[in-house]
Amino acid sequence: MQRYNDLSTYIKSTFGEKILKLSIDAGFTCPNRLNGTGCIFCGEEGAGEFAGSRRLSITEQIDSQIEFLKHKSESEKYIAYFQSFTNTFAPVEVLRKKYYEALSHPNIVGISIATRPDCIDEETRNLLSEISKQYETWVELGFQTSNEETAKIINRGYENSIFKEQALLLHKAGIKTIAHIIFGLPFETHEDFMNTVKYINNLPIWGVKFHSLYIQRDSSLYNYYLNTRFKILEMDEYIDAVCDSIELLRKDIVVHRITGDPDKNKLFEPLWPRDKIKVIGNINKELKKRDIEQGKALGGSHGL
Ligand code: SF4
């Protein structure tokens, strides 16, 4: 029994087959890093640890990622995930060229654009809206938390109101928006995690990614942790948070992921996210044990 509205079910019902995402580094930078130190957890790769090499063209990256991924799926279709850094941080004509280079590849059926809510202007929204009329189009916004104090600690660089405004504008433009959230940020509690889920529920968000915080050696979080020794989330606490979140999450929201996938060579702490299969298995076991289904806690209420 599927206890939450997962991405693979959405993909199968939309495309009739399994479709994988392949990650691209399209050569962008990030305004939050240029203006300061960037988000505290962000490593040298700009949150794109598994993306292709920026030394290659987008087409070359797609070809090499297909070669790498082809044993995982019988389908020849893929979604191009613009993952590294801020993938709307360029003039709109540059964006148009990069997005359409990916979309013109015969194996690509859609794009997913990772970015910041304070880095999408009207021209970019119009471009994404135009693309969404022909191709599957997702915009992934790094939100992480609704706690404004934590947002300052992690140097997110924008207030909740900016996220809210952009989520509403993207929805109005017909673009599917994914919220990326992190459990275990410095000094946050289970209540903070649930507040973040409630915040998402009240916006026209289409998808969510749940992620635990991990400390990479190449991020400023590494030194911050050594200085503050904030409490690191244990695996059972993360599982509890994800299960409660699924119970609280609006039924229509597509769950893209329930755990992260750290770069094992850079990971300092905690070490349990290295075993992604185990974390996912334990979450699914706990959902079953507690008879949790997505949105169960909302009862008949839609949540919006
Ligand atoms: S917005 Fe993304 S790329 Fe920029 S600093 Fe934050 S995590 Fe890194």
PDB file of C-alpha atoms and ligand atoms in Angstrom:
ATOM      1  CA  MET A   1       0.000   0.000   0.000  1.00  0.00           C
ATOM      2  CA  GLN A   2       1.356   3.402  -1.010  1.00  0.00           C
ATOM      3  CA  ARG A   3       1.113   5.632   2.040  1.00  0.00           C
ATOM      4  CA  TYR A   4       2.097   8.852   0.346  1.00  0.00           C
ATOM      5  CA  ASN A   5       1.752  10.514  -3.013  1.00  0.00           C
ATOM      6  CA  ASP A   6       5.225   9.730  -4.316  1.00  0.00           C
ATOM      7  CA  LEU A   7       6.994  11.032  -7.411  1.00  0.00           C
ATOM      8  CA  SER A   8       7.271   7.694  -9.183  1.00  0.00           C
ATOM      9  CA  THR A   9       3.474   7.250  -9.040  1.00  0.00           C
ATOM     10  CA  TYR A  10       3.026  10.757 -10.466  1.00  0.00           C
ATOM     11  CA  ILE A  11       5.558  10.034 -13.234  1.00  0.00           C
ATOM     12  CA  LYS A  12       3.926   6.726 -14.166  1.00  0.00           C
ATOM     13  CA  SER A  13       0.446   8.230 -14.246  1.00  0.00           C
ATOM     14  CA  THR A  14       1.665  11.192 -16.331  1.00  0.00           C
ATOM     15  CA  PHE A  15       4.054   9.468 -18.755  1.00  0.00           C
ATOM     16  CA  GLY A  16       2.961   5.834 -18.493  1.00  0.00           C
ATOM     17  CA  GLU A  17       6.494   4.706 -17.651  1.00  0.00           C
ATOM     18  CA  LYS A  18       9.383   5.214 -15.247  1.00  0.00           C
ATOM     19  CA  ILE A  19      11.386   8.338 -16.018  1.00  0.00           C
ATOM     20  CA  LEU A  20      14.611   9.261 -14.253  1.00  0.00           C
ATOM     21  CA  LYS A  21      16.095  12.667 -13.589  1.00  0.00           C
ATOM     22  CA  LEU A  22      19.607  13.414 -14.702  1.00  0.00           C
ATOM     23  CA  SER A  23      21.587  16.188 -13.044  1.00  0.00           C
ATOM     24  CA  ILE A  24      23.218  19.027 -14.904  1.00  0.00           C
ATOM     25  CA  ASP A  25      25.703  21.704 -13.899  1.00  0.00           C
ATOM     26  CA  ALA A  26      24.832  24.468 -16.358  1.00  0.00           C
ATOM     27  CA  GLY A  27      27.661  26.747 -15.220  1.00  0.00           C
ATOM     28  CA  PHE A  28      25.685  29.158 -13.043  1.00  0.00           C
ATOM     29  CA  THR A  29      26.809  30.775  -9.798  1.00  0.00           C
ATOM     30  CA  CYS A  30      24.638  31.930  -6.885  1.00  0.00           C
ATOM     31  CA  PRO A  31      23.774  35.475  -5.754  1.00  0.00           C
ATOM     32  CA  ASN A  32      23.828  34.348  -2.128  1.00  0.00           C
ATOM     33  CA  ARG A  33      27.423  33.222  -2.479  1.00  0.00           C
ATOM     34  CA  LEU A  34      28.512  36.291  -4.429  1.00  0.00           C
ATOM     35  CA  ASN A  35      26.921  38.588  -1.824  1.00  0.00           C
ATOM     36  CA  GLY A  36      28.316  36.746   1.160  1.00  0.00           C
ATOM     37  CA  THR A  37      29.128  33.261   2.281  1.00  0.00           C
ATOM     38  CA  GLY A  38      26.057  31.501   0.875  1.00  0.00           C
ATOM     39  CA  CYS A  39      23.801  29.113   2.769  1.00  0.00           C
ATOM     40  CA  ILE A  40      25.741  27.638   5.675  1.00  0.00           C
ATOM     41  CA  PHE A  41      25.306  24.021   4.519  1.00  0.00           C
ATOM     42  CA  CYS A  42      26.276  24.656   0.886  1.00  0.00           C
ATOM     43  CA  GLY A  43      29.459  22.989  -0.306  1.00  0.00           C
ATOM     44  CA  GLU A  44      31.863  23.832  -3.102  1.00  0.00           C
ATOM     45  CA  GLU A  45      29.600  22.232  -5.708  1.00  0.00           C
ATOM     46  CA  GLY A  46      26.659  24.531  -4.885  1.00  0.00           C
ATOM     47  CA  ALA A  47      24.366  21.683  -3.782  1.00  0.00           C
ATOM     48  CA  GLY A  48      25.086  19.815  -7.013  1.00  0.00           C
ATOM     49  CA  GLU A  49      27.383  17.050  -5.772  1.00  0.00           C
ATOM     50  CA  PHE A  50      26.117  14.507  -8.311  1.00  0.00           C
ATOM     51  CA  ALA A  51      25.642  16.767 -11.316  1.00  0.00           C
ATOM     52  CA  GLY A  52      27.574  16.509 -14.553  1.00  0.00           C
ATOM     53  CA  SER A  53      30.783  18.445 -15.147  1.00  0.00           C
ATOM     54  CA  ARG A  54      30.445  22.125 -16.029  1.00  0.00           C
ATOM     55  CA  ARG A  55      33.382  21.693 -18.385  1.00  0.00           C
ATOM     56  CA  LEU A  56      31.026  19.793 -20.700  1.00  0.00           C
ATOM     57  CA  SER A  57      28.176  21.284 -22.719  1.00  0.00           C
ATOM     58  CA  ILE A  58      24.635  20.594 -21.540  1.00  0.00           C
ATOM     59  CA  THR A  59      24.164  18.136 -24.420  1.00  0.00           C
ATOM     60  CA  GLU A  60      27.404  16.328 -23.540  1.00  0.00           C
ATOM     61  CA  GLN A  61      26.370  16.128 -19.875  1.00  0.00           C
ATOM     62  CA  ILE A  62      22.990  14.662 -20.861  1.00  0.00           C
ATOM     63  CA  ASP A  63      24.674  12.071 -23.096  1.00  0.00           C
ATOM     64  CA  SER A  64      27.142  11.025 -20.404  1.00  0.00           C
ATOM     65  CA  GLN A  65      24.476  10.885 -17.667  1.00  0.00           C
ATOM     66  CA  ILE A  66      22.242   8.733 -19.901  1.00  0.00           C
ATOM     67  CA  GLU A  67      25.165   6.358 -20.395  1.00  0.00           C
ATOM     68  CA  PHE A  68      25.617   6.244 -16.613  1.00  0.00           C
ATOM     69  CA  LEU A  69      21.897   5.793 -15.790  1.00  0.00           C
ATOM     70  CA  LYS A  70      20.647   3.591 -18.606  1.00  0.00           C
ATOM     71  CA  HIS A  71      20.908   0.317 -16.653  1.00  0.00           C
ATOM     72  CA  LYS A  72      18.479   1.753 -14.050  1.00  0.00           C
ATOM     73  CA  SER A  73      15.491   2.136 -16.353  1.00  0.00           C
ATOM     74  CA  GLU A  74      14.113   0.658 -19.551  1.00  0.00           C
ATOM     75  CA  SER A  75      12.735   4.041 -20.519  1.00  0.00           C
ATOM     76  CA  GLU A  76      14.760   6.285 -22.782  1.00  0.00           C
ATOM     77  CA  LYS A  77      13.086   9.409 -21.419  1.00  0.00           C
ATOM     78  CA  TYR A  78      14.622  11.679 -18.797  1.00  0.00           C
ATOM     79  CA  ILE A  79      13.982  14.934 -16.986  1.00  0.00           C
ATOM     80  CA  ALA A  80      16.917  17.347 -17.056  1.00  0.00           C
ATOM     81  CA  TYR A  81      17.551  18.548 -13.507  1.00  0.00           C
ATOM     82  CA  PHE A  82      19.407  21.853 -13.453  1.00  0.00           C
ATOM     83  CA  GLN A  83      20.817  21.208 -10.001  1.00  0.00           C
ATOM     84  CA  SER A  84      24.036  23.074  -9.222  1.00  0.00           C
ATOM     85  CA  PHE A  85      23.942  26.591  -7.771  1.00  0.00           C
ATOM     86  CA  THR A  86      21.100  28.986  -8.762  1.00  0.00           C
ATOM     87  CA  ASN A  87      19.733  28.003 -12.142  1.00  0.00           C
ATOM     88  CA  THR A  88      17.831  31.219 -12.875  1.00  0.00           C
ATOM     89  CA  PHE A  89      20.785  33.516 -12.110  1.00  0.00           C
ATOM     90  CA  ALA A  90      21.449  34.858 -15.620  1.00  0.00           C
ATOM     91  CA  PRO A  91      19.763  37.109 -18.196  1.00  0.00           C
ATOM     92  CA  VAL A  92      16.641  35.513 -19.622  1.00  0.00           C
ATOM     93  CA  GLU A  93      18.181  34.939 -23.077  1.00  0.00           C
ATOM     94  CA  VAL A  94      21.006  32.946 -21.497  1.00  0.00           C
ATOM     95  CA  LEU A  95      18.444  30.897 -19.578  1.00  0.00           C
ATOM     96  CA  ARG A  96      16.392  30.341 -22.727  1.00  0.00           C
ATOM     97  CA  LYS A  97      19.440  29.018 -24.566  1.00  0.00           C
ATOM     98  CA  LYS A  98      20.436  26.648 -21.761  1.00  0.00           C
ATOM     99  CA  TYR A  99      16.942  25.311 -21.029  1.00  0.00           C
ATOM    100  CA  TYR A 100      16.139  24.756 -24.699  1.00  0.00           C
ATOM    101  CA  GLU A 101      19.479  23.078 -25.327  1.00  0.00           C
ATOM    102  CA  ALA A 102      18.398  20.454 -22.782  1.00  0.00           C
ATOM    103  CA  LEU A 103      14.849  20.258 -24.115  1.00  0.00           C
ATOM    104  CA  SER A 104      16.012  19.814 -27.704  1.00  0.00           C
ATOM    105  CA  HIS A 105      17.787  16.584 -26.712  1.00  0.00           C
ATOM    106  CA  PRO A 106      15.646  13.685 -28.039  1.00  0.00           C
ATOM    107  CA  ASN A 107      15.623  11.884 -24.674  1.00  0.00           C
ATOM    108  CA  ILE A 108      14.544  14.865 -22.561  1.00  0.00           C
ATOM    109  CA  VAL A 109      10.836  15.293 -21.782  1.00  0.00           C
ATOM    110  CA  GLY A 110      11.007  17.998 -19.141  1.00  0.00           C
ATOM    111  CA  ILE A 111      13.136  20.172 -16.906  1.00  0.00           C
ATOM    112  CA  SER A 112      13.471  20.739 -13.191  1.00  0.00           C
ATOM    113  CA  ILE A 113      15.087  24.024 -12.196  1.00  0.00           C
ATOM    114  CA  ALA A 114      16.673  24.387  -8.737  1.00  0.00           C
ATOM    115  CA  THR A 115      16.799  27.994  -7.639  1.00  0.00           C
ATOM    116  CA  ARG A 116      16.054  30.641  -5.001  1.00  0.00           C
ATOM    117  CA  PRO A 117      12.704  32.423  -4.691  1.00  0.00           C
ATOM    118  CA  ASP A 118      14.442  35.830  -4.726  1.00  0.00           C
ATOM    119  CA  CYS A 119      16.051  35.082  -8.096  1.00  0.00           C
ATOM    120  CA  ILE A 120      13.084  34.678 -10.467  1.00  0.00           C
ATOM    121  CA  ASP A 121      11.842  37.796 -12.206  1.00  0.00           C
ATOM    122  CA  GLU A 122       8.819  38.224 -14.443  1.00  0.00           C
ATOM    123  CA  GLU A 123      10.745  37.527 -17.673  1.00  0.00           C
ATOM    124  CA  THR A 124      12.069  34.253 -16.265  1.00  0.00           C
ATOM    125  CA  ARG A 125       8.620  33.258 -15.036  1.00  0.00           C
ATOM    126  CA  ASN A 126       7.233  33.981 -18.508  1.00  0.00           C
ATOM    127  CA  LEU A 127       9.937  31.802 -20.068  1.00  0.00           C
ATOM    128  CA  LEU A 128       9.194  28.958 -17.653  1.00  0.00           C
ATOM    129  CA  SER A 129       5.480  29.370 -18.241  1.00  0.00           C
ATOM    130  CA  GLU A 130       6.068  29.152 -22.020  1.00  0.00           C
ATOM    131  CA  ILE A 131       8.133  25.964 -21.554  1.00  0.00           C
ATOM    132  CA  SER A 132       5.533  24.447 -19.210  1.00  0.00           C
ATOM    133  CA  LYS A 133       2.941  24.544 -21.994  1.00  0.00           C
ATOM    134  CA  GLN A 134       5.011  22.040 -23.990  1.00  0.00           C
ATOM    135  CA  TYR A 135       7.123  20.176 -21.457  1.00  0.00           C
ATOM    136  CA  GLU A 136       6.958  18.955 -17.889  1.00  0.00           C
ATOM    137  CA  THR A 137       8.392  21.929 -15.952  1.00  0.00           C
ATOM    138  CA  TRP A 138       9.253  22.065 -12.270  1.00  0.00           C
ATOM    139  CA  VAL A 139      10.848  24.812 -10.229  1.00  0.00           C
ATOM    140  CA  GLU A 140      12.512  23.719  -6.983  1.00  0.00           C
ATOM    141  CA  LEU A 141      12.840  26.443  -4.375  1.00  0.00           C
ATOM    142  CA  GLY A 142      15.297  26.037  -1.502  1.00  0.00           C
ATOM    143  CA  PHE A 143      13.088  26.942   1.460  1.00  0.00           C
ATOM    144  CA  GLN A 144      14.516  24.713   4.222  1.00  0.00           C
ATOM    145  CA  THR A 145      12.530  26.171   7.145  1.00  0.00           C
ATOM    146  CA  SER A 146       9.717  28.534   8.078  1.00  0.00           C
ATOM    147  CA  ASN A 147      11.564  29.593  11.238  1.00  0.00           C
ATOM    148  CA  GLU A 148      12.897  33.063  10.411  1.00  0.00           C
ATOM    149  CA  GLU A 149      15.528  32.872  13.188  1.00  0.00           C
ATOM    150  CA  THR A 150      16.945  29.654  11.717  1.00  0.00           C
ATOM    151  CA  ALA A 151      16.844  31.234   8.259  1.00  0.00           C
ATOM    152  CA  LYS A 152      19.222  33.906   9.593  1.00  0.00           C
ATOM    153  CA  ILE A 153      21.518  31.328  11.211  1.00  0.00           C
ATOM    154  CA  ILE A 154      21.807  29.377   7.975  1.00  0.00           C
ATOM    155  CA  ASN A 155      22.200  32.567   5.945  1.00  0.00           C
ATOM    156  CA  ARG A 156      19.303  31.689   3.651  1.00  0.00           C
ATOM    157  CA  GLY A 157      19.280  35.315   2.571  1.00  0.00           C
ATOM    158  CA  TYR A 158      15.551  35.949   2.203  1.00  0.00           C
ATOM    159  CA  GLU A 159      12.450  36.139   4.391  1.00  0.00           C
ATOM    160  CA  ASN A 160       9.473  33.787   4.302  1.00  0.00           C
ATOM    161  CA  SER A 161       7.351  36.454   2.608  1.00  0.00           C
ATOM    162  CA  ILE A 162       9.639  36.252  -0.476  1.00  0.00           C
ATOM    163  CA  PHE A 163       9.094  32.504  -0.700  1.00  0.00           C
ATOM    164  CA  LYS A 164       5.348  32.929  -0.308  1.00  0.00           C
ATOM    165  CA  GLU A 165       5.155  35.639  -2.967  1.00  0.00           C
ATOM    166  CA  GLN A 166       7.176  33.602  -5.475  1.00  0.00           C
ATOM    167  CA  ALA A 167       5.162  30.418  -4.807  1.00  0.00           C
ATOM    168  CA  LEU A 168       1.964  32.349  -5.560  1.00  0.00           C
ATOM    169  CA  LEU A 169       3.415  33.938  -8.723  1.00  0.00           C
ATOM    170  CA  LEU A 170       4.740  30.623 -10.065  1.00  0.00           C
ATOM    171  CA  HIS A 171       1.390  28.976  -9.403  1.00  0.00           C
ATOM    172  CA  LYS A 172      -0.387  31.794 -11.222  1.00  0.00           C
ATOM    173  CA  ALA A 173       1.994  31.272 -14.147  1.00  0.00           C
ATOM    174  CA  GLY A 174       1.038  27.571 -14.257  1.00  0.00           C
ATOM    175  CA  ILE A 175       4.433  26.299 -13.077  1.00  0.00           C
ATOM    176  CA  LYS A 176       4.761  23.362 -10.698  1.00  0.00           C
ATOM    177  CA  THR A 177       6.729  24.405  -7.614  1.00  0.00           C
ATOM    178  CA  ILE A 178       8.663  22.083  -5.330  1.00  0.00           C
ATOM    179  CA  ALA A 179       9.670  23.159  -1.808  1.00  0.00           C
ATOM    180  CA  HIS A 180      12.982  21.787  -0.539  1.00  0.00           C
ATOM    181  CA  ILE A 181      12.967  21.496   3.237  1.00  0.00           C
ATOM    182  CA  ILE A 182      15.590  20.352   5.735  1.00  0.00           C
ATOM    183  CA  PHE A 183      15.037  18.761   9.149  1.00  0.00           C
ATOM    184  CA  GLY A 184      17.768  19.079  11.755  1.00  0.00           C
ATOM    185  CA  LEU A 185      18.907  22.639  11.112  1.00  0.00           C
ATOM    186  CA  PRO A 186      20.799  24.179  14.080  1.00  0.00           C
ATOM    187  CA  PHE A 187      18.687  24.461  17.263  1.00  0.00           C
ATOM    188  CA  GLU A 188      15.424  23.489  15.552  1.00  0.00           C
ATOM    189  CA  THR A 189      12.877  21.253  17.272  1.00  0.00           C
ATOM    190  CA  HIS A 190      10.270  18.782  16.050  1.00  0.00           C
ATOM    191  CA  GLU A 191       7.737  21.602  16.418  1.00  0.00           C
ATOM    192  CA  ASP A 192       9.776  23.751  14.013  1.00  0.00           C
ATOM    193  CA  PHE A 193       9.767  20.914  11.463  1.00  0.00           C
ATOM    194  CA  MET A 194       5.982  20.585  11.684  1.00  0.00           C
ATOM    195  CA  ASN A 195       5.548  24.365  11.409  1.00  0.00           C
ATOM    196  CA  THR A 196       7.505  24.275   8.150  1.00  0.00           C
ATOM    197  CA  VAL A 197       5.188  21.581   6.780  1.00  0.00           C
ATOM    198  CA  LYS A 198       2.126  23.609   7.849  1.00  0.00           C
ATOM    199  CA  TYR A 199       3.583  26.657   6.102  1.00  0.00           C
ATOM    200  CA  ILE A 200       3.998  24.695   2.860  1.00  0.00           C
ATOM    201  CA  ASN A 201       0.471  23.283   3.178  1.00  0.00           C
ATOM    202  CA  ASN A 202      -0.962  26.790   3.081  1.00  0.00           C
ATOM    203  CA  LEU A 203       0.674  27.669  -0.226  1.00  0.00           C
ATOM    204  CA  PRO A 204      -0.020  26.375  -3.760  1.00  0.00           C
ATOM    205  CA  ILE A 205       3.025  24.116  -3.618  1.00  0.00           C
ATOM    206  CA  TRP A 206       2.938  21.127  -5.964  1.00  0.00           C
ATOM    207  CA  GLY A 207       5.814  19.036  -4.588  1.00  0.00           C
ATOM    208  CA  VAL A 208       8.083  18.660  -1.574  1.00  0.00           C
ATOM    209  CA  LYS A 209      11.514  17.206  -0.889  1.00  0.00           C
ATOM    210  CA  PHE A 210      12.359  16.141   2.669  1.00  0.00           C
ATOM    211  CA  HIS A 211      15.998  16.173   3.530  1.00  0.00           C
ATOM    212  CA  SER A 212      18.002  15.782   6.736  1.00  0.00           C
ATOM    213  CA  LEU A 213      20.791  18.207   7.493  1.00  0.00           C
ATOM    214  CA  TYR A 214      24.242  16.885   6.962  1.00  0.00           C
ATOM    215  CA  ILE A 215      27.504  18.608   7.641  1.00  0.00           C
ATOM    216  CA  GLN A 216      29.882  18.541   4.703  1.00  0.00           C
ATOM    217  CA  ARG A 217      33.536  19.216   5.379  1.00  0.00           C
ATOM    218  CA  ASP A 218      33.616  21.773   2.535  1.00  0.00           C
ATOM    219  CA  SER A 219      30.751  23.892   3.944  1.00  0.00           C
ATOM    220  CA  SER A 220      30.841  26.708   6.486  1.00  0.00           C
ATOM    221  CA  LEU A 221      28.467  24.608   8.582  1.00  0.00           C
ATOM    222  CA  TYR A 222      31.460  22.431   9.427  1.00  0.00           C
ATOM    223  CA  ASN A 223      33.176  25.233  11.405  1.00  0.00           C
ATOM    224  CA  TYR A 224      29.846  26.456  12.764  1.00  0.00           C
ATOM    225  CA  TYR A 225      29.242  22.988  14.197  1.00  0.00           C
ATOM    226  CA  LEU A 226      32.728  22.772  15.695  1.00  0.00           C
ATOM    227  CA  ASN A 227      32.112  26.136  17.403  1.00  0.00           C
ATOM    228  CA  THR A 228      28.546  25.565  18.631  1.00  0.00           C
ATOM    229  CA  ARG A 229      28.136  21.766  18.834  1.00  0.00           C
ATOM    230  CA  PHE A 230      24.424  22.106  18.130  1.00  0.00           C
ATOM    231  CA  LYS A 231      22.467  18.873  18.478  1.00  0.00           C
ATOM    232  CA  ILE A 232      22.653  16.632  15.419  1.00  0.00           C
ATOM    233  CA  LEU A 233      19.472  14.775  14.459  1.00  0.00           C
ATOM    234  CA  GLU A 234      19.498  11.015  15.081  1.00  0.00           C
ATOM    235  CA  MET A 235      18.024   8.697  12.462  1.00  0.00           C
ATOM    236  CA  ASP A 236      15.004   7.782  14.629  1.00  0.00           C
ATOM    237  CA  GLU A 237      14.251  11.485  15.192  1.00  0.00           C
ATOM    238  CA  TYR A 238      14.390  12.103  11.441  1.00  0.00           C
ATOM    239  CA  ILE A 239      12.124   9.123  10.736  1.00  0.00           C
ATOM    240  CA  ASP A 240       9.649  10.400  13.330  1.00  0.00           C
ATOM    241  CA  ALA A 241       9.716  13.867  11.720  1.00  0.00           C
ATOM    242  CA  VAL A 242       9.134  12.515   8.206  1.00  0.00           C
ATOM    243  CA  CYS A 243       6.283  10.250   9.336  1.00  0.00           C
ATOM    244  CA  ASP A 244       4.559  13.084  11.204  1.00  0.00           C
ATOM    245  CA  SER A 245       5.110  15.361   8.193  1.00  0.00           C
ATOM    246  CA  ILE A 246       3.493  12.908   5.800  1.00  0.00           C
ATOM    247  CA  GLU A 247       0.514  12.622   8.123  1.00  0.00           C
ATOM    248  CA  LEU A 248       0.260  16.415   8.152  1.00  0.00           C
ATOM    249  CA  LEU A 249       0.961  17.034   4.466  1.00  0.00           C
ATOM    250  CA  ARG A 250      -1.814  18.015   2.041  1.00  0.00           C
ATOM    251  CA  LYS A 251      -2.875  14.939   0.088  1.00  0.00           C
ATOM    252  CA  ASP A 252      -2.268  16.488  -3.342  1.00  0.00           C
ATOM    253  CA  ILE A 253       1.365  17.428  -2.716  1.00  0.00           C
ATOM    254  CA  VAL A 254       3.782  15.126  -4.573  1.00  0.00           C
ATOM    255  CA  VAL A 255       6.554  13.812  -2.327  1.00  0.00           C
ATOM    256  CA  HIS A 256       9.735  13.867  -4.420  1.00  0.00           C
ATOM    257  CA  ARG A 257      12.046  12.477  -1.784  1.00  0.00           C
ATOM    258  CA  ILE A 258      11.964  11.447   1.846  1.00  0.00           C
ATOM    259  CA  THR A 259      15.684  11.489   2.495  1.00  0.00           C
ATOM    260  CA  GLY A 260      18.847  13.041   1.093  1.00  0.00           C
ATOM    261  CA  ASP A 261      21.840  11.493  -0.595  1.00  0.00           C
ATOM    262  CA  PRO A 262      25.067  12.916   0.803  1.00  0.00           C
ATOM    263  CA  ASP A 263      28.431  12.800  -0.898  1.00  0.00           C
ATOM    264  CA  LYS A 264      30.095  10.158   1.303  1.00  0.00           C
ATOM    265  CA  ASN A 265      33.568  11.586   0.706  1.00  0.00           C
ATOM    266  CA  LYS A 266      32.603  14.987   2.100  1.00  0.00           C
ATOM    267  CA  LEU A 267      30.207  13.952   4.856  1.00  0.00           C
ATOM    268  CA  PHE A 268      31.350  14.729   8.409  1.00  0.00           C
ATOM    269  CA  GLU A 269      28.213  14.146  10.504  1.00  0.00           C
ATOM    270  CA  PRO A 270      25.715  12.564  10.899  1.00  0.00           C
ATOM    271  CA  LEU A 271      26.787   9.331   9.233  1.00  0.00           C
ATOM    272  CA  TRP A 272      23.428   7.522   9.123  1.00  0.00           C
ATOM    273  CA  PRO A 273      22.194   9.304   5.900  1.00  0.00           C
ATOM    274  CA  ARG A 274      24.922   7.408   3.986  1.00  0.00           C
ATOM    275  CA  ASP A 275      22.604   4.381   3.950  1.00  0.00           C
ATOM    276  CA  LYS A 276      19.727   5.874   1.981  1.00  0.00           C
ATOM    277  CA  ILE A 277      18.023   2.513   1.379  1.00  0.00           C
ATOM    278  CA  LYS A 278      17.967   1.783   5.112  1.00  0.00           C
ATOM    279  CA  VAL A 279      16.521   5.222   5.949  1.00  0.00           C
ATOM    280  CA  ILE A 280      13.781   4.881   3.319  1.00  0.00           C
ATOM    281  CA  GLY A 281      13.019   1.313   4.451  1.00  0.00           C
ATOM    282  CA  ASN A 282      12.748   2.398   8.092  1.00  0.00           C
ATOM    283  CA  ILE A 283      10.451   5.308   7.190  1.00  0.00           C
ATOM    284  CA  ASN A 284       8.170   2.982   5.225  1.00  0.00           C
ATOM    285  CA  LYS A 285       8.124   0.461   8.117  1.00  0.00           C
ATOM    286  CA  GLU A 286       7.217   3.196  10.586  1.00  0.00           C
ATOM    287  CA  LEU A 287       4.467   4.571   8.339  1.00  0.00           C
ATOM    288  CA  LYS A 288       2.969   1.087   8.235  1.00  0.00           C
ATOM    289  CA  LYS A 289       3.369   0.479  11.964  1.00  0.00           C
ATOM    290  CA  ARG A 290       1.630   3.758  12.780  1.00  0.00           C
ATOM    291  CA  ASP A 291      -0.903   3.315   9.951  1.00  0.00           C
ATOM    292  CA  ILE A 292      -0.042   6.752   8.592  1.00  0.00           C
ATOM    293  CA  GLU A 293      -1.325   8.016   5.253  1.00  0.00           C
ATOM    294  CA  GLN A 294      -0.553  11.354   3.686  1.00  0.00           C
ATOM    295  CA  GLY A 295      -2.851  14.073   4.997  1.00  0.00           C
ATOM    296  CA  LYS A 296      -4.514  11.822   7.587  1.00  0.00           C
ATOM    297  CA  ALA A 297      -4.026  14.432  10.305  1.00  0.00           C
ATOM    298  CA  LEU A 298      -5.935  16.991   8.251  1.00  0.00           C
ATOM    299  CA  GLY A 299      -9.104  14.892   8.294  1.00  0.00           C
ATOM    300  CA  GLY A 300     -11.540  16.231   5.711  1.00  0.00           C
ATOM    301  CA  SER A 301      -9.775  19.579   5.572  1.00  0.00           C
ATOM    302  CA  HIS A 302      -7.954  20.332   2.321  1.00  0.00           C
ATOM    303  CA  GLY A 303      -5.255  22.274   4.135  1.00  0.00           C
ATOM    304  CA  LEU A 304      -5.106  25.221   1.752  1.00  0.00           C
TER     305      LEU A 304
HETATM  306  S1  SF4 B   1      21.032  29.158  -2.734  1.00  0.00           S
HETATM  307 FE1  SF4 B   1      21.790  27.095  -3.270  1.00  0.00          FE
HETATM  308  S2  SF4 B   1      23.747  27.439  -4.331  1.00  0.00           S
HETATM  309 FE2  SF4 B   1      23.207  29.358  -3.300  1.00  0.00          FE
HETATM  310  S3  SF4 B   1      24.292  29.267  -1.343  1.00  0.00           S
HETATM  311 FE3  SF4 B   1      22.221  28.466  -0.977  1.00  0.00          FE
HETATM  312  S4  SF4 B   1      22.365  26.224  -1.279  1.00  0.00           S
HETATM  313 FE4  SF4 B   1      24.228  27.168  -2.170  1.00  0.00          FE
END
